[in-house]
PDB file of C-alpha atoms and ligand atoms in Angstrom:
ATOM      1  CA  UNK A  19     109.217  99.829 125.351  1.00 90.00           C
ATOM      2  CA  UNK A  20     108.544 103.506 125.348  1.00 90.00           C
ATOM      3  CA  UNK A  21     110.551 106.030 124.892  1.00 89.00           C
ATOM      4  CA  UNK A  22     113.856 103.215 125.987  1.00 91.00           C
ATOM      5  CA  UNK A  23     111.226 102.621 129.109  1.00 96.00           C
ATOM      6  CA  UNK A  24     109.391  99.652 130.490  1.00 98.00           C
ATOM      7  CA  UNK A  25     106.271  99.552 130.854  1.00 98.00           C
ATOM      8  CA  UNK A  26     104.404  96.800 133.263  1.00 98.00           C
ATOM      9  CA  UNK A  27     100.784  96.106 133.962  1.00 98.00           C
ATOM     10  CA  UNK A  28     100.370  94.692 137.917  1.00 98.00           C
ATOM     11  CA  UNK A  29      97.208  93.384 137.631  1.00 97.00           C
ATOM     12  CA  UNK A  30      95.638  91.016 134.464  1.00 95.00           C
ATOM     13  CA  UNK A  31      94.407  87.664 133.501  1.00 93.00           C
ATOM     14  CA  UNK A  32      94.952  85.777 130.931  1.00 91.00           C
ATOM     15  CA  UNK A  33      92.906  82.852 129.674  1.00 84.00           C
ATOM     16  CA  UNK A  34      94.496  79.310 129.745  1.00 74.00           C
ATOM     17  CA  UNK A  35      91.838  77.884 127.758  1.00 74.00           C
ATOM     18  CA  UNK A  36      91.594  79.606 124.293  1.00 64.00           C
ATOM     19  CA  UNK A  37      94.369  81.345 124.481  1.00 57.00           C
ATOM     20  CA  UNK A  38      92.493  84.637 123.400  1.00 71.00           C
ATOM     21  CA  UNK A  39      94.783  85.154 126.289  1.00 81.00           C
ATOM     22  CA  UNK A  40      98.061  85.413 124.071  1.00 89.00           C
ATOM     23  CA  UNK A  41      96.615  87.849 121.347  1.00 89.00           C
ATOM     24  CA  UNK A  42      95.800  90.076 124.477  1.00 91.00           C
ATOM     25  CA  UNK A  43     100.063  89.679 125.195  1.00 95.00           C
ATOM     26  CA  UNK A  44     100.876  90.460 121.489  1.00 95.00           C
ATOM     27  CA  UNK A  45      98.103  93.627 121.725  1.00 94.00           C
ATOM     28  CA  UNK A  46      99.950  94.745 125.136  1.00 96.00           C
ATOM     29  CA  UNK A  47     103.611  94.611 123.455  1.00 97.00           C
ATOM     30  CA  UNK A  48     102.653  96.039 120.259  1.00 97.00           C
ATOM     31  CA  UNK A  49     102.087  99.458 121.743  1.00 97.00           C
ATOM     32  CA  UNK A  50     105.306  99.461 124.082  1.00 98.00           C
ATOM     33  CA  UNK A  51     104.365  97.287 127.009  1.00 98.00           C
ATOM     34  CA  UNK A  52     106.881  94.922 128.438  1.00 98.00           C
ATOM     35  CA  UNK A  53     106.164  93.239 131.527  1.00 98.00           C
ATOM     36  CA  UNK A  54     102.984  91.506 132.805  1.00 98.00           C
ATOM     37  CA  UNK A  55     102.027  90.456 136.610  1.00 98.00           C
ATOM     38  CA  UNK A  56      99.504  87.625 135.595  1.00 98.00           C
ATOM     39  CA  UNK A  57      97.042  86.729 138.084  1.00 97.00           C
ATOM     40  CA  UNK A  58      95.519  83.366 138.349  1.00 96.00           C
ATOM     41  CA  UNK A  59      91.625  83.326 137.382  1.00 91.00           C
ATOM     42  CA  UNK A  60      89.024  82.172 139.657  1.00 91.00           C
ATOM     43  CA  UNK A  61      88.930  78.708 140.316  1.00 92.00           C
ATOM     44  CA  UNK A  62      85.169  77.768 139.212  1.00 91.00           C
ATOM     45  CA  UNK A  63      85.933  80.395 136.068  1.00 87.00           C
ATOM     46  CA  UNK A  64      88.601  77.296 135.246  1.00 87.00           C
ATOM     47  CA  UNK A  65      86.253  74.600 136.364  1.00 89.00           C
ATOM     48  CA  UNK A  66      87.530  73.601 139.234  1.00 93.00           C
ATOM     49  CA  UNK A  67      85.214  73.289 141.941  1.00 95.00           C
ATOM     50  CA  UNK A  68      87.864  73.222 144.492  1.00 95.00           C
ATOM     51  CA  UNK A  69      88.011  70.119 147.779  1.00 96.00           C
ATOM     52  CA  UNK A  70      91.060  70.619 148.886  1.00 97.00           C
ATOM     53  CA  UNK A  71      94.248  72.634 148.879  1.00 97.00           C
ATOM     54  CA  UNK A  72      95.709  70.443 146.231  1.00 97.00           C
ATOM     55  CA  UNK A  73      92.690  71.183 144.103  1.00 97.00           C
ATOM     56  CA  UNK A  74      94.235  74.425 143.295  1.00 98.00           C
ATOM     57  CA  UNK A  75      97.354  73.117 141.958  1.00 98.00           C
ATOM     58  CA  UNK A  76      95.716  72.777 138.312  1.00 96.00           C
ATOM     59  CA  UNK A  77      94.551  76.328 138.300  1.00 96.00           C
ATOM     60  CA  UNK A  78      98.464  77.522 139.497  1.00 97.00           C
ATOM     61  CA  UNK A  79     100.336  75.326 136.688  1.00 97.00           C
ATOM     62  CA  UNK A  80      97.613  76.051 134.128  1.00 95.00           C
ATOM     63  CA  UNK A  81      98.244  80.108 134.984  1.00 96.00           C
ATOM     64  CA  UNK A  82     102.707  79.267 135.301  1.00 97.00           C
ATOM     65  CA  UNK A  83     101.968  77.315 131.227  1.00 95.00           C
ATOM     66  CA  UNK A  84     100.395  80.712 129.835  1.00 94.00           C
ATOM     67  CA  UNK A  85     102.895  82.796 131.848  1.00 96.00           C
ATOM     68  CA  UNK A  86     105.594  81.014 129.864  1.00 96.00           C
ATOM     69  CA  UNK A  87     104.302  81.480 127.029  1.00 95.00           C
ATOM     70  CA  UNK A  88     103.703  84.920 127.665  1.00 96.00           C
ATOM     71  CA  UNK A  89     107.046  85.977 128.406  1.00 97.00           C
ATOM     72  CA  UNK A  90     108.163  84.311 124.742  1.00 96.00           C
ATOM     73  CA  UNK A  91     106.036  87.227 123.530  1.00 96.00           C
ATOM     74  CA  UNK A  92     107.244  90.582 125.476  1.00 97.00           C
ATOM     75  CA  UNK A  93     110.299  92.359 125.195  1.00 97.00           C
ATOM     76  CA  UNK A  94     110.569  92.174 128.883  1.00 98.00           C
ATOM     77  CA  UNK A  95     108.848  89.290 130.758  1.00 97.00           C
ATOM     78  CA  UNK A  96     105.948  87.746 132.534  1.00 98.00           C
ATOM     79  CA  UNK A  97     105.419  86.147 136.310  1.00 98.00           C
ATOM     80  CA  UNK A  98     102.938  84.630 137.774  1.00 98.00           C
ATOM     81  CA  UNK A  99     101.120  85.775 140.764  1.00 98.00           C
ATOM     82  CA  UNK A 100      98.917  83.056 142.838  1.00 98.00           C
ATOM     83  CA  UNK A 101      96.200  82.951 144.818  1.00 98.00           C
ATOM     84  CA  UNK A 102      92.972  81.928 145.941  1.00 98.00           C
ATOM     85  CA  UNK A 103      90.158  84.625 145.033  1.00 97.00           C
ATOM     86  CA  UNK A 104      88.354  86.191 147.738  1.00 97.00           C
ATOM     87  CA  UNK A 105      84.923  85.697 146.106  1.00 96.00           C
ATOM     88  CA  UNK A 106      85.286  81.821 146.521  1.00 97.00           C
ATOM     89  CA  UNK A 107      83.875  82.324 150.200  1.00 98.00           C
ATOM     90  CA  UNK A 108      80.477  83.108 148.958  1.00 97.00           C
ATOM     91  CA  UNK A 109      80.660  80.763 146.481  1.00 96.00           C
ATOM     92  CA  UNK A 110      81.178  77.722 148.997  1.00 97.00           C
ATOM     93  CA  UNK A 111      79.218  78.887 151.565  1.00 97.00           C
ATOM     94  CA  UNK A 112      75.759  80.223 149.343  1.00 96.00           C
ATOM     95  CA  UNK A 113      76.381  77.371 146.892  1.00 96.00           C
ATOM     96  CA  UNK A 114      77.968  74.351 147.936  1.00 96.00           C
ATOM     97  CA  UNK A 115      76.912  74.254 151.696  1.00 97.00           C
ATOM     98  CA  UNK A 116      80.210  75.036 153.493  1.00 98.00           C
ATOM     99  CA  UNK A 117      80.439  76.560 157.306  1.00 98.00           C
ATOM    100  CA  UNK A 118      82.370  79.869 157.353  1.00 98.00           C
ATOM    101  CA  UNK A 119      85.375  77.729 159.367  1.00 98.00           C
ATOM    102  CA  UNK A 120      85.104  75.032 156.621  1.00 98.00           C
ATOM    103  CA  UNK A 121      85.376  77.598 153.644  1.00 98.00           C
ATOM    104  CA  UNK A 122      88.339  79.564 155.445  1.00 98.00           C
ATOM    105  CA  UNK A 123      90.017  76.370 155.910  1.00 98.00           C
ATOM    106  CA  UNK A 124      89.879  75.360 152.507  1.00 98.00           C
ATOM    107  CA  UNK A 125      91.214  78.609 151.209  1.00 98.00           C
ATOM    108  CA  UNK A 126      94.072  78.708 153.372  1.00 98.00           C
ATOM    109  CA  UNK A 127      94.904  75.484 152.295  1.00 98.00           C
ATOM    110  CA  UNK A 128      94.923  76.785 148.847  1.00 98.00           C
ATOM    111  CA  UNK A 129      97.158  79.454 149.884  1.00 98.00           C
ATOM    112  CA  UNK A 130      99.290  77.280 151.275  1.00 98.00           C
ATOM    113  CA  UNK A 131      99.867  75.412 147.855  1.00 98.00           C
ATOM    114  CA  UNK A 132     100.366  78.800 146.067  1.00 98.00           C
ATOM    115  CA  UNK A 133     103.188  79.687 148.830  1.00 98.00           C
ATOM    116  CA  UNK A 134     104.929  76.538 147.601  1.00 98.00           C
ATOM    117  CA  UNK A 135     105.472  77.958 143.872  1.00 98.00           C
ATOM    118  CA  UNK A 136     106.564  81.415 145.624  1.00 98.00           C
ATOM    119  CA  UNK A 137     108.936  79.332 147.837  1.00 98.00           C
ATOM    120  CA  UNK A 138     110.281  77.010 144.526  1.00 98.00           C
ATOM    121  CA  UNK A 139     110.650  80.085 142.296  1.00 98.00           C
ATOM    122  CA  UNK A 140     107.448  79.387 140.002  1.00 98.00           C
ATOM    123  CA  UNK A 141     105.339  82.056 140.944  1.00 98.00           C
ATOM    124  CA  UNK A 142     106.612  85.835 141.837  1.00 98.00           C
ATOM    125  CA  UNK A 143     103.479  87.140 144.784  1.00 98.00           C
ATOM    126  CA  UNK A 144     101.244  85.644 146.321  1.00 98.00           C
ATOM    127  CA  UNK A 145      96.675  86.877 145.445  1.00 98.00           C
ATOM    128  CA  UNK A 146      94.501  87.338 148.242  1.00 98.00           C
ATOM    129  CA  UNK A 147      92.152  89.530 149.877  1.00 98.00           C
ATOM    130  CA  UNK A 148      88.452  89.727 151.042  1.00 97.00           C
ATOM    131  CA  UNK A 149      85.019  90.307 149.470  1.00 97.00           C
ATOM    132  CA  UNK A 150      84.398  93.639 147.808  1.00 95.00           C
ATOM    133  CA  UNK A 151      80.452  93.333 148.952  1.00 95.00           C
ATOM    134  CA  UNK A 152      78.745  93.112 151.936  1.00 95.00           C
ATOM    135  CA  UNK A 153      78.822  89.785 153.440  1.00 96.00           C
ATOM    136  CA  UNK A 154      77.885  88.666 156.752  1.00 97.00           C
ATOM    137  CA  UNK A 155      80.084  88.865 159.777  1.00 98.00           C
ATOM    138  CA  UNK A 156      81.167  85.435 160.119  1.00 98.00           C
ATOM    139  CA  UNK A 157      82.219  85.133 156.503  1.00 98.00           C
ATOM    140  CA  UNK A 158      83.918  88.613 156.887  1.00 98.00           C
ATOM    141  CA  UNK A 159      85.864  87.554 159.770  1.00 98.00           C
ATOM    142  CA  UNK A 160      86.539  84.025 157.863  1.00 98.00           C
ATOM    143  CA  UNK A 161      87.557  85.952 155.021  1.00 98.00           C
ATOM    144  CA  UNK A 162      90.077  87.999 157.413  1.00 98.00           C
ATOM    145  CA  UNK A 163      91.448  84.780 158.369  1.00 98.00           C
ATOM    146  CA  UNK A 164      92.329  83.820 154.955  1.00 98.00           C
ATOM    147  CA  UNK A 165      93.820  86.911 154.143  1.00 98.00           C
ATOM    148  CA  UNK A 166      95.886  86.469 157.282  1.00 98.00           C
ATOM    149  CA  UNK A 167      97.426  83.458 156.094  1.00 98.00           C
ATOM    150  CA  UNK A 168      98.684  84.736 152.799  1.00 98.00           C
ATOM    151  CA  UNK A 169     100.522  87.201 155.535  1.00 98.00           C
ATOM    152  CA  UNK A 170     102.078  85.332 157.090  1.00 98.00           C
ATOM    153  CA  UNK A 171     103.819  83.239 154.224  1.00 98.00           C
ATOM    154  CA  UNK A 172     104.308  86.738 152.824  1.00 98.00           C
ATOM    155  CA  UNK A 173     106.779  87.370 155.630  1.00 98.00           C
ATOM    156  CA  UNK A 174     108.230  83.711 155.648  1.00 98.00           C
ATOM    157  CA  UNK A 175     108.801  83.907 152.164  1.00 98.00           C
ATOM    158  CA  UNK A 176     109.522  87.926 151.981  1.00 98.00           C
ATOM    159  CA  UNK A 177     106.994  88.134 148.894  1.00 98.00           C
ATOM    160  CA  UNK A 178     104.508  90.522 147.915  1.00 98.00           C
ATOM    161  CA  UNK A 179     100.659  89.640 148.262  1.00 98.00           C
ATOM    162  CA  UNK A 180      98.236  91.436 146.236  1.00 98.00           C
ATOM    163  CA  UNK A 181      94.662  92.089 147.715  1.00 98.00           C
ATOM    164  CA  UNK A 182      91.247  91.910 146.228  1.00 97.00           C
ATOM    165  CA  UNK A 183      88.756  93.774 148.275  1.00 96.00           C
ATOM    166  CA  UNK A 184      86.548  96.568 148.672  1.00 96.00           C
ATOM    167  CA  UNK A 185      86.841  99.570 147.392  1.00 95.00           C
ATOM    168  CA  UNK A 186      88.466 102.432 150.205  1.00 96.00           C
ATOM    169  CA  UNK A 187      91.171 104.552 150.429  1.00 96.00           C
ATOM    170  CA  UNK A 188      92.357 103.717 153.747  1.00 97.00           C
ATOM    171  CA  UNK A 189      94.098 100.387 154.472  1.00 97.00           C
ATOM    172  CA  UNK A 190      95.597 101.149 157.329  1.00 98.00           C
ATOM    173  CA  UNK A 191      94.154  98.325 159.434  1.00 98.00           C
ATOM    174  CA  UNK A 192      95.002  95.621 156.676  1.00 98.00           C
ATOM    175  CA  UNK A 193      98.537  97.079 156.639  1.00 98.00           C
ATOM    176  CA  UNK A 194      98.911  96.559 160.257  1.00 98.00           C
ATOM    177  CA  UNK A 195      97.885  93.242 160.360  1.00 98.00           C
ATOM    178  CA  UNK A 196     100.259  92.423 157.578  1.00 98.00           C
ATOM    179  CA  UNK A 197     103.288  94.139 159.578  1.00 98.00           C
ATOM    180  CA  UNK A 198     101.746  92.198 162.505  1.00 98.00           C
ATOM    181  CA  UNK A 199     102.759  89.149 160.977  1.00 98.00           C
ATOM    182  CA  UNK A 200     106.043  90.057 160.063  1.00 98.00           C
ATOM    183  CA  UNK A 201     105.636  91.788 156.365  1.00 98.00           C
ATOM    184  CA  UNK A 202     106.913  95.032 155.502  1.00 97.00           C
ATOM    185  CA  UNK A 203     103.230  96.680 154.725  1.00 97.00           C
ATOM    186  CA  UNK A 204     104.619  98.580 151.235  1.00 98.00           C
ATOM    187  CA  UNK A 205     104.875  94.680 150.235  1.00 98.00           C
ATOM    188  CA  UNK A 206     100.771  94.606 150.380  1.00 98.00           C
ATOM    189  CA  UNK A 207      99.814  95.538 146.951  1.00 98.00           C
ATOM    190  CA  UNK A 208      95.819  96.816 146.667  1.00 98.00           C
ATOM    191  CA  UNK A 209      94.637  95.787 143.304  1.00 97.00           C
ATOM    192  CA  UNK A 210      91.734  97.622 141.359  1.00 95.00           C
ATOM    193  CA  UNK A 211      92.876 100.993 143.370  1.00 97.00           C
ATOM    194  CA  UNK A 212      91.925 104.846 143.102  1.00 96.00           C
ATOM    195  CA  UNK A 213      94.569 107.072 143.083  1.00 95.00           C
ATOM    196  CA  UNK A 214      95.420 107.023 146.615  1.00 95.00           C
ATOM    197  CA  UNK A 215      95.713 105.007 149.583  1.00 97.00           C
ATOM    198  CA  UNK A 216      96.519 104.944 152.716  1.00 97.00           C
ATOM    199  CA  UNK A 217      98.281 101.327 154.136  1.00 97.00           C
ATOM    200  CA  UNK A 218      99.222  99.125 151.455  1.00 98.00           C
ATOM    201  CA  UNK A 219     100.528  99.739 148.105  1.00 98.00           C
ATOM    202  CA  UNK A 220      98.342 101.169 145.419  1.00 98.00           C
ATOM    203  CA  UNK A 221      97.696  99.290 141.802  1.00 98.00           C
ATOM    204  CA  UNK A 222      95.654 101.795 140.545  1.00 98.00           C
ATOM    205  CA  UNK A 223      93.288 101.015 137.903  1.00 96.00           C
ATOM    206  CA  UNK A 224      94.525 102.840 134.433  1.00 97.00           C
ATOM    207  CA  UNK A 225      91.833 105.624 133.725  1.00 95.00           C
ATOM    208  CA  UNK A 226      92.987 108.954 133.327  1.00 97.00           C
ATOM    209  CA  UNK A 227      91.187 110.336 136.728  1.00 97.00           C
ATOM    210  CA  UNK A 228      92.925 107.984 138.875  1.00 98.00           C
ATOM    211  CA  UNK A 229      96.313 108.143 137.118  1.00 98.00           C
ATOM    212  CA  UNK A 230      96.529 111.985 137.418  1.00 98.00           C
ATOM    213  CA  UNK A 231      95.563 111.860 141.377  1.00 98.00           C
ATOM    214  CA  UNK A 232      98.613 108.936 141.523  1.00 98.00           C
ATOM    215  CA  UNK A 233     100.931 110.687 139.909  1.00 98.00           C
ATOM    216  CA  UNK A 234     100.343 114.450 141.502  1.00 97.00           C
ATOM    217  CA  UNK A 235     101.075 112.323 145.007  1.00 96.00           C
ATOM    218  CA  UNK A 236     104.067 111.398 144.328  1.00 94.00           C
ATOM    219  CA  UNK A 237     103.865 107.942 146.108  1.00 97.00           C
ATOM    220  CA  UNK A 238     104.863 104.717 145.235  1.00 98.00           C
ATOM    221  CA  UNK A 239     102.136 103.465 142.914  1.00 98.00           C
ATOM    222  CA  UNK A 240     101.506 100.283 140.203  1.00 98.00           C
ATOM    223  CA  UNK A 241      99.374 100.397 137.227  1.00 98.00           C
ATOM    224  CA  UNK A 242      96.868  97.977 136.135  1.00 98.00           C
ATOM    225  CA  UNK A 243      93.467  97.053 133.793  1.00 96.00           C
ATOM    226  CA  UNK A 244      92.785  93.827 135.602  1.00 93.00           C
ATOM    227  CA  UNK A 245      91.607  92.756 131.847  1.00 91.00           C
ATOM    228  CA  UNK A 246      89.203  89.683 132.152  1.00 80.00           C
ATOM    229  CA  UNK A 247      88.815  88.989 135.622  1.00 60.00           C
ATOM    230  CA  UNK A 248      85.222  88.780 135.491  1.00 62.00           C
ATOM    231  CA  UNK A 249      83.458  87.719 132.324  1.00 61.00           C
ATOM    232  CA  UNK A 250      80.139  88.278 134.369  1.00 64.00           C
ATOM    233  CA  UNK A 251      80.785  92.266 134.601  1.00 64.00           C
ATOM    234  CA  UNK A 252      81.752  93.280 130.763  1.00 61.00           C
ATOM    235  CA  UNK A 253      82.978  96.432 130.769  1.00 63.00           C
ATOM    236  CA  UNK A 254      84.171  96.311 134.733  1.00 64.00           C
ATOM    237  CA  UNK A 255      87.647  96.166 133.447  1.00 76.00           C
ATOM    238  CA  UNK A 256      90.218  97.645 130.757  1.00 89.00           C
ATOM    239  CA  UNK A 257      91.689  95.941 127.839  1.00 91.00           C
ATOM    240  CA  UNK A 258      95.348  95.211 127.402  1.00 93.00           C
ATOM    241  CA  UNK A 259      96.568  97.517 125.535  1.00 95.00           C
ATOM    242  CA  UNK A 260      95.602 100.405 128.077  1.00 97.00           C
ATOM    243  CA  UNK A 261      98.436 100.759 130.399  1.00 98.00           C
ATOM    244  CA  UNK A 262     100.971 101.794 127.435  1.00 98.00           C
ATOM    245  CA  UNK A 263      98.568 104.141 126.049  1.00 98.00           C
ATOM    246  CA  UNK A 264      98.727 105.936 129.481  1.00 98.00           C
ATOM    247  CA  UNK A 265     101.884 105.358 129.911  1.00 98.00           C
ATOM    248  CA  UNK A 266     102.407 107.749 126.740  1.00 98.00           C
ATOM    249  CA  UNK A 267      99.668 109.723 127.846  1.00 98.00           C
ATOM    250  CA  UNK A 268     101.166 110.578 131.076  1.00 98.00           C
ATOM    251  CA  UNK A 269     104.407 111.056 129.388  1.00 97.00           C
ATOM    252  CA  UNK A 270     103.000 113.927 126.989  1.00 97.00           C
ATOM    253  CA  UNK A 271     101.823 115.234 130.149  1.00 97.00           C
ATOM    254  CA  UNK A 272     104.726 115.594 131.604  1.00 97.00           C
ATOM    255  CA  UNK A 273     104.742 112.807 134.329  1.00 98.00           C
ATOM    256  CA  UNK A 274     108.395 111.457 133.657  1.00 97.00           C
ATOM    257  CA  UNK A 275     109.033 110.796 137.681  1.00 98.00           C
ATOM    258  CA  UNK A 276     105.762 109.136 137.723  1.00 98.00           C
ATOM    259  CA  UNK A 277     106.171 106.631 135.428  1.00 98.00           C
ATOM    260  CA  UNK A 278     109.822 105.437 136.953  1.00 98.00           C
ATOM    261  CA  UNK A 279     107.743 105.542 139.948  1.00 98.00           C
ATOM    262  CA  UNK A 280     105.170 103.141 138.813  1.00 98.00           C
ATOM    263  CA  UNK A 281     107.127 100.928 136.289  1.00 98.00           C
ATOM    264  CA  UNK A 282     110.802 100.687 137.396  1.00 98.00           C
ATOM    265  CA  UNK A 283     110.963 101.808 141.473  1.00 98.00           C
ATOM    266  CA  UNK A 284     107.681 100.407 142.934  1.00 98.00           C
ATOM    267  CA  UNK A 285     108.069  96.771 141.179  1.00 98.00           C
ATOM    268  CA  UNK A 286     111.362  96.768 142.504  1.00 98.00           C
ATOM    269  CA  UNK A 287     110.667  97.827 146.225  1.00 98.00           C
ATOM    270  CA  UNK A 288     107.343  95.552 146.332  1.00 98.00           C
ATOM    271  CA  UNK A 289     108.307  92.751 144.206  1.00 98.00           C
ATOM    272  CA  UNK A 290     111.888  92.622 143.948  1.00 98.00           C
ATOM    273  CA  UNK A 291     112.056  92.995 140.602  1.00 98.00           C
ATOM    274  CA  UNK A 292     114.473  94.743 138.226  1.00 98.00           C
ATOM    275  CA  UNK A 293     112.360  95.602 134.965  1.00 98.00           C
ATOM    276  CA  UNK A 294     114.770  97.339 133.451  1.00 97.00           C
ATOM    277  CA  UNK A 295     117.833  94.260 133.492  1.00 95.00           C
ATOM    278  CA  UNK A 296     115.089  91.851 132.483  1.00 94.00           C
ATOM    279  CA  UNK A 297     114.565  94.274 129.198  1.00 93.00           C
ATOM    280  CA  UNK A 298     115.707  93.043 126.016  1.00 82.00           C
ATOM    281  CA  UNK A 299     117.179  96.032 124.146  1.00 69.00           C
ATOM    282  CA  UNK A 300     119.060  96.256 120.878  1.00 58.00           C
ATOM    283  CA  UNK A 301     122.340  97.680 119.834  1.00 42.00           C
TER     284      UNK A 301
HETATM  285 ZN1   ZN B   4      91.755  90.551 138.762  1.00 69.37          ZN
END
């Protein structure tokens, strides 16, 4: 806590294997943070080189064990968000011989499976999105497919989904398609974001720049580091204990409204959830 305040990053990973994932939980709550959304790694980061929908259940219980044991460790707590990563497109189609239609239907069916821990009360949002990069059209539209999918359980299940994709600052589009299929669009979270957007929800990546432009707008924004997602970029992402230090940061600079904003109004209007009941305080 800070200042009697939670404090929640949207947007990390943590490590099932070595648990170097927990110290980064103990780092986060020992300067003031209290609640975690924790994204599922990549499947082939976890080893699994993914067949079928069911393929992904490993990776989802593997992320709901560490999430547990997360939550043991914050003042606050910890959910899981699940998904398949967007990236996994290239991955089957470059590497492992798959036809656009055949990769999109594999992904789909691994959003489906995620959608079932939303839907049983295991896993808070649903991860999805499309390829940061240039790809070719086919996979692009394939990709859009996917992302569709995790839409439409998003309004079935009245969840949030977070998005992985490239970098803009207007969403519109994607937020149309999501109302399209029955979401309300503030429920479409953009991970890795600037400091504004247009469309979906902003989780804006925790450097000062970005922070200052979020919280001058005045809009419903989420913080993040997205700490570890890719061990192949080093450097790409913050560590754990950066969203707190903002947090104070922001507060010494007078953002007060911001930070309700971003740690105690947005989670509850995207996600539904109430970070300051689920805040253990004393006396
Ligand atoms: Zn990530």
């Amino acid at each position: 806590m800070i200042d009697d305040r939670p404090v929640l990053d949207d947007h990390l990973h943590l490590d099932p294997d070595n648990n170097r994932g927990i110290d980064a939980v103990r780092d986060f709550a020992r300067v003031g943070g209290t609640h975690l959304l924790v994204v599922n790694k990549p499947s082939w980061h976890l080893g699994v080189e993914a067949e079928t929908g069911a393929d992904f259940r490993e990776v989802f219980e593997r992320t709901i064990d560490i999430v547990e044991a997360a939550s043991s460790e914050l003042e606050g707590r910890a959910w899981p968000v699940l998904g398949v990563h967007p990236g996994l497109i290239s991955r089957l189609v470059d590497e492992r011989g798959f036809a656009p239609d055949e990769a999109c239907d594999l992904m789909q069916a691994g959003i489906d499976v995620a959608a079932e821990y939303v839907e049983s009360g295991d896993a808070l949002a649903l991860k999805s999105g499309r390829p940061h990069y240039e790809v070719d059209d086919d996979v692009w539209a394939a990709s859009n497919d996917v992302m569709r999918r995790a839409f439409d359980h998003g309004a079935a299940l009245e969840c949030a989904v977070q998005l992985h994709a490239e970098a803009s600052e207007d969403m519109t589009e994607v937020a149309d398609w999501a109302e399209a299929a029955g979401m309300e669009p503030h429920r479409v979270v953009k991970h890795y974001a600037s400091g504004r957007l247009e469309g979906p929800t902003p989780s804006v990546m925790s450097d000062k720049d970005r922070l200052e432009t979020a919280a001058e707008r005045g809009e419903p924004f989420l913080m993040e580091t997205d700490y570890i997602d890719d061990p192949d970029r080093p450097g790409a992402v913050l560590g754990p204990k950066t969203v707190p230090r903002r947090v104070r940061w922001l507060l010494e600079n007078g953002y007060d409204e911001a930070i309700e904003i971003a740690h105690v109004e947005t989670p509850k209007a995207v996600y539904g959830i109430d970070t300051e009941a689920t805040l253990e305080r004393d006396g």
